[in-house]
Short mmCIF file of C-alpha atoms in Angstrom, two decimals:
data_model
loop_
_atom_site.label_atom_id
_atom_site.label_comp_id
_atom_site.label_asym_id
_atom_site.label_seq_id
_atom_site.Cartn_x
_atom_site.Cartn_y
_atom_site.Cartn_z
CA UNK A 187 -160.04 264.51 -105.50
CA UNK A 188 -157.79 264.29 -108.30
CA UNK A 189 -157.02 267.97 -108.01
CA UNK A 190 -155.94 267.14 -104.16
CA UNK A 191 -153.24 264.65 -105.83
CA UNK A 192 -152.37 266.38 -107.90
CA UNK A 193 -151.74 269.27 -105.60
CA UNK A 194 -149.81 266.93 -103.23
CA UNK A 195 -147.90 265.22 -105.91
CA UNK A 196 -146.34 268.82 -107.18
CA UNK A 197 -145.46 269.76 -103.21
CA UNK A 198 -143.44 266.51 -103.23
CA UNK A 199 -141.74 267.10 -106.72
CA UNK A 200 -141.05 270.58 -105.73
CA UNK A 201 -139.43 269.39 -102.40
CA UNK A 202 -137.79 266.70 -103.71
CA UNK A 203 -136.36 269.16 -106.47
CA UNK A 204 -135.65 271.77 -103.70
CA UNK A 205 -132.91 268.93 -102.17
CA UNK A 206 -131.19 268.24 -105.12
CA UNK A 207 -130.96 271.48 -105.71
CA UNK A 208 -129.75 272.05 -102.37
CA UNK A 209 -127.61 268.88 -102.09
CA UNK A 210 -125.87 270.41 -105.85
CA UNK A 211 -125.20 273.24 -104.48
CA UNK A 212 -123.74 271.97 -100.64
CA UNK A 213 -121.39 269.69 -103.68
CA UNK A 214 -120.17 272.37 -105.21
CA UNK A 215 -118.77 274.80 -101.87
CA UNK A 216 -117.55 271.76 -101.24
CA UNK A 217 -115.03 270.85 -104.13
CA UNK A 218 -114.08 274.71 -104.20
CA UNK A 219 -113.08 274.86 -100.17
CA UNK A 220 -111.15 271.65 -101.06
CA UNK A 221 -107.57 272.77 -101.61
CA UNK A 222 -105.93 270.83 -105.00
CA UNK A 223 -101.96 269.41 -103.92
CA UNK A 224 -99.92 269.44 -106.48
CA UNK A 225 -96.65 266.99 -106.82
CA UNK A 226 -93.76 269.34 -105.74
CA UNK A 227 -90.80 266.72 -106.73
CA UNK A 228 -90.17 268.26 -110.21
CA UNK A 229 -90.11 271.54 -108.99
CA UNK A 230 -87.84 269.98 -106.50
CA UNK A 231 -85.26 268.13 -108.58
CA UNK A 232 -84.96 271.07 -110.92
CA UNK A 233 -83.82 272.78 -108.17
CA UNK A 234 -81.61 270.58 -106.47
CA UNK A 235 -79.66 270.74 -109.80
CA UNK A 236 -78.79 273.98 -109.63
CA UNK A 237 -76.38 275.80 -112.37
CA UNK A 238 -72.92 277.85 -110.85
CA UNK A 239 -71.24 280.97 -112.55
CA UNK A 240 -67.57 280.19 -113.93
CA UNK A 241 -66.29 282.61 -111.04
CA UNK A 242 -68.16 279.97 -108.45
CA UNK A 243 -67.03 277.05 -110.25
CA UNK A 244 -63.33 278.74 -109.89
CA UNK A 245 -63.40 278.94 -106.08
CA UNK A 246 -63.96 275.36 -105.50
CA UNK A 247 -60.71 273.85 -103.90
CA UNK A 248 -61.73 270.81 -106.65
CA UNK A 249 -61.81 273.31 -109.38
CA UNK A 250 -57.50 273.40 -110.44
CA UNK A 251 -57.63 269.47 -110.83
CA UNK A 252 -60.69 268.73 -113.18
CA UNK A 253 -59.48 271.84 -115.36
CA UNK A 254 -56.11 270.30 -115.57
CA UNK A 255 -58.17 266.93 -116.87
CA UNK A 256 -61.14 268.10 -118.85
CA UNK A 257 -61.38 271.82 -121.31
CA UNK A 258 -64.21 273.19 -119.10
CA UNK A 259 -65.03 276.24 -121.56
CA UNK A 260 -67.53 275.80 -123.29
CA UNK A 261 -69.20 273.44 -120.69
CA UNK A 262 -72.23 274.55 -118.39
CA UNK A 263 -71.37 273.39 -115.02
CA UNK A 264 -74.49 271.90 -112.43
CA UNK A 265 -74.10 271.19 -108.72
CA UNK A 266 -76.08 267.87 -108.65
CA UNK A 267 -75.28 267.37 -104.97
CA UNK A 268 -74.00 268.91 -102.12
CA UNK A 269 -73.84 268.25 -98.35
CA UNK A 270 -70.94 267.80 -95.93
CA UNK A 271 -70.10 264.72 -97.43
CA UNK A 272 -69.45 265.32 -101.29
CA UNK A 273 -69.72 267.21 -103.66
CA UNK A 274 -70.88 266.16 -107.62
CA UNK A 275 -71.23 268.35 -110.60
CA UNK A 276 -72.21 267.30 -113.91
CA UNK A 277 -70.74 269.26 -116.94
CA UNK A 278 -72.80 269.32 -120.11
CA UNK A 279 -72.64 270.87 -123.77
CA UNK A 280 -74.34 273.47 -125.48
CA UNK A 281 -77.19 270.79 -126.71
CA UNK A 282 -77.74 269.85 -122.59
CA UNK A 283 -75.90 266.29 -122.83
CA UNK A 284 -73.86 265.10 -119.73
CA UNK A 285 -70.13 265.13 -120.47
CA UNK A 286 -67.84 264.91 -117.42
CA UNK A 287 -68.79 264.64 -114.03
CA UNK A 288 -66.75 265.30 -110.64
CA UNK A 289 -66.76 263.46 -107.23
CA UNK A 290 -65.33 265.42 -104.43
CA UNK A 291 -65.50 263.63 -100.72
CA UNK A 292 -64.30 266.67 -98.88
CA UNK A 293 -63.54 264.87 -95.41
CA UNK A 294 -60.68 263.04 -97.75
CA UNK A 295 -59.97 265.73 -100.63
CA UNK A 296 -60.49 262.67 -103.07
CA UNK A 297 -61.86 263.20 -106.55
CA UNK A 298 -63.01 261.41 -109.29
CA UNK A 299 -63.32 262.67 -112.72
CA UNK A 300 -65.35 260.83 -115.12
CA UNK A 301 -65.98 260.85 -118.45
CA UNK A 302 -68.80 259.49 -119.61
CA UNK A 303 -66.91 258.28 -123.36
CA UNK A 304 -64.46 257.30 -121.95
CA UNK A 305 -64.95 256.49 -118.27
CA UNK A 306 -62.64 257.32 -115.58
CA UNK A 307 -60.09 259.58 -116.15
CA UNK A 308 -58.58 260.77 -112.78
CA UNK A 309 -59.16 259.47 -108.77
CA UNK A 310 -57.08 260.71 -106.56
CA UNK A 311 -56.33 263.09 -103.23
CA UNK A 312 -56.98 267.27 -104.04
CA UNK A 313 -54.00 269.04 -102.54
CA UNK A 314 -54.73 272.50 -100.70
CA UNK A 315 -52.93 274.52 -102.75
CA UNK A 316 -54.30 273.48 -106.24
CA UNK A 317 -57.55 276.14 -104.52
CA UNK A 318 -57.89 279.57 -105.41
CA UNK A 319 -55.86 281.40 -103.27
CA UNK A 320 -57.40 283.16 -100.71
CA UNK A 321 -60.37 281.33 -100.49
CA UNK A 322 -62.17 278.82 -98.10
CA UNK A 323 -61.93 275.70 -98.60
CA UNK A 324 -64.11 272.52 -97.84
CA UNK A 325 -61.57 270.26 -97.46
CA UNK A 326 -59.94 268.82 -94.04
CA UNK A 327 -56.08 270.47 -93.66
CA UNK A 328 -54.51 267.35 -93.21
CA UNK A 329 -54.93 265.83 -96.97
CA UNK A 330 -52.01 263.54 -98.40
CA UNK A 331 -50.09 264.03 -101.54
CA UNK A 332 -51.30 262.10 -105.05
CA UNK A 333 -49.40 258.70 -105.38
CA UNK A 334 -47.92 259.79 -108.83
CA UNK A 335 -44.83 259.12 -109.98
CA UNK A 336 -43.88 260.47 -113.72
CA UNK A 337 -42.80 257.19 -115.89
CA UNK A 338 -39.37 258.01 -117.07
CA UNK A 339 -37.07 255.82 -119.43
CA UNK A 340 -36.24 253.39 -116.86
CA UNK A 341 -40.13 252.74 -116.60
CA UNK A 342 -39.68 250.89 -120.04
CA UNK A 343 -39.38 248.10 -117.84
CA UNK A 344 -43.16 247.80 -117.28
CA UNK A 345 -45.20 245.03 -118.54
CA UNK A 346 -47.63 246.82 -120.47
CA UNK A 347 -45.24 249.83 -121.85
CA UNK A 348 -44.35 248.27 -124.94
CA UNK A 349 -47.77 247.54 -125.19
CA UNK A 350 -49.15 251.23 -124.68
CA UNK A 351 -46.03 252.61 -127.15
CA UNK A 352 -47.52 250.64 -129.43
CA UNK A 353 -50.82 251.69 -129.13
CA UNK A 354 -49.60 255.83 -128.40
CA UNK A 355 -47.23 257.93 -129.32
CA UNK A 356 -45.97 257.83 -125.63
CA UNK A 357 -43.21 260.48 -126.75
CA UNK A 358 -44.80 263.30 -127.47
CA UNK A 359 -46.98 262.53 -123.59
CA UNK A 360 -46.08 263.46 -119.63
CA UNK A 361 -46.75 260.15 -118.72
CA UNK A 362 -47.41 259.61 -114.83
CA UNK A 363 -48.48 256.38 -112.39
CA UNK A 364 -52.10 258.02 -111.01
CA UNK A 365 -52.49 254.40 -108.95
CA UNK A 366 -50.57 250.79 -108.64
CA UNK A 367 -51.11 247.82 -106.83
CA UNK A 368 -51.35 244.26 -106.14
CA UNK A 369 -54.16 244.08 -108.71
CA UNK A 370 -53.46 247.36 -111.58
CA UNK A 371 -51.61 250.10 -112.66
CA UNK A 372 -53.15 252.84 -114.02
CA UNK A 373 -51.02 255.56 -116.26
CA UNK A 374 -52.36 258.69 -117.36
CA UNK A 375 -50.72 260.88 -120.56
CA UNK A 376 -51.01 264.16 -120.66
CA UNK A 377 -50.01 266.60 -123.64
CA UNK A 378 -48.23 270.19 -122.93
CA UNK A 379 -51.33 271.65 -121.74
CA UNK A 380 -51.82 269.09 -118.69
CA UNK A 381 -54.53 267.28 -119.28
CA UNK A 382 -55.02 263.69 -119.95
CA UNK A 383 -55.45 262.51 -123.53
CA UNK A 384 -54.97 258.82 -122.65
CA UNK A 385 -55.14 256.08 -119.97
CA UNK A 386 -53.62 253.16 -119.27
CA UNK A 387 -55.37 250.21 -117.01
CA UNK A 388 -53.22 247.24 -116.81
CA UNK A 389 -54.51 244.32 -114.77
CA UNK A 390 -51.68 242.37 -113.26
CA UNK A 391 -53.17 239.04 -112.00
CA UNK A 392 -54.48 238.52 -116.04
CA UNK A 393 -52.05 240.79 -118.36
CA UNK A 394 -55.24 242.65 -119.65
CA UNK A 395 -54.46 246.15 -120.63
CA UNK A 396 -56.87 248.74 -121.29
CA UNK A 397 -55.99 252.00 -123.06
CA UNK A 398 -58.33 255.43 -123.51
CA UNK A 399 -58.54 257.99 -125.46
CA UNK A 400 -60.45 260.45 -123.43
CA UNK A 401 -61.65 262.16 -126.48
CA UNK A 402 -62.49 259.12 -128.45
CA UNK A 403 -63.25 256.34 -125.92
CA UNK A 404 -61.07 253.09 -125.89
CA UNK A 405 -58.54 252.86 -128.63
CA UNK A 406 -57.14 249.09 -127.46
CA UNK A 407 -57.98 246.07 -125.14
CA UNK A 408 -56.32 243.39 -124.68
CA UNK A 409 -53.59 241.06 -123.40
CA UNK A 410 -49.89 242.11 -122.93
CA UNK A 411 -47.68 239.23 -123.64
#
């Protein structure tokens, strides 16, 4: 009787072990057959920021204006957004730090150039003539001229002129009013190479003036008496 019981128990254990092994084998097969999905967002972001060569950069309609506002030499340009509406280019230094950003709206030919340290240094319309000759542009043919005018001696009567000239030696620069409306007046000061070195922003309603060095940041902010 004891022998029969032992034989029956052994058969049960063998059967149970067989099912366990079968289940383990089945589980291994299921796991092996199940694909392991990996997130592609990081790769997508990497592809989204595409580097652009110097020659490709020069073909863009906004290049001439951008190059007149910042020194692109030594900087790496990356297109971070490019669609039917606008193109955004990020300019970084040798350490990969962002220095400037340009935003070009294709349908209106409007361009904004931003210094990460000094703020906006240009906002206006890109003329088609500024594109490299012989290349196609993505701009509309009815581009309007930038609303800018040189500041002459007659403009020394501007409310902010005295304060601006006390902060910056304006005689060393070519001054241009790039924006003038009921709210504010923006003047850029360019060197002999046509690069913007300073920018003044005068808020007419409050008589507040901000003067920005495009290389070193804000140099003055206060009231104009």
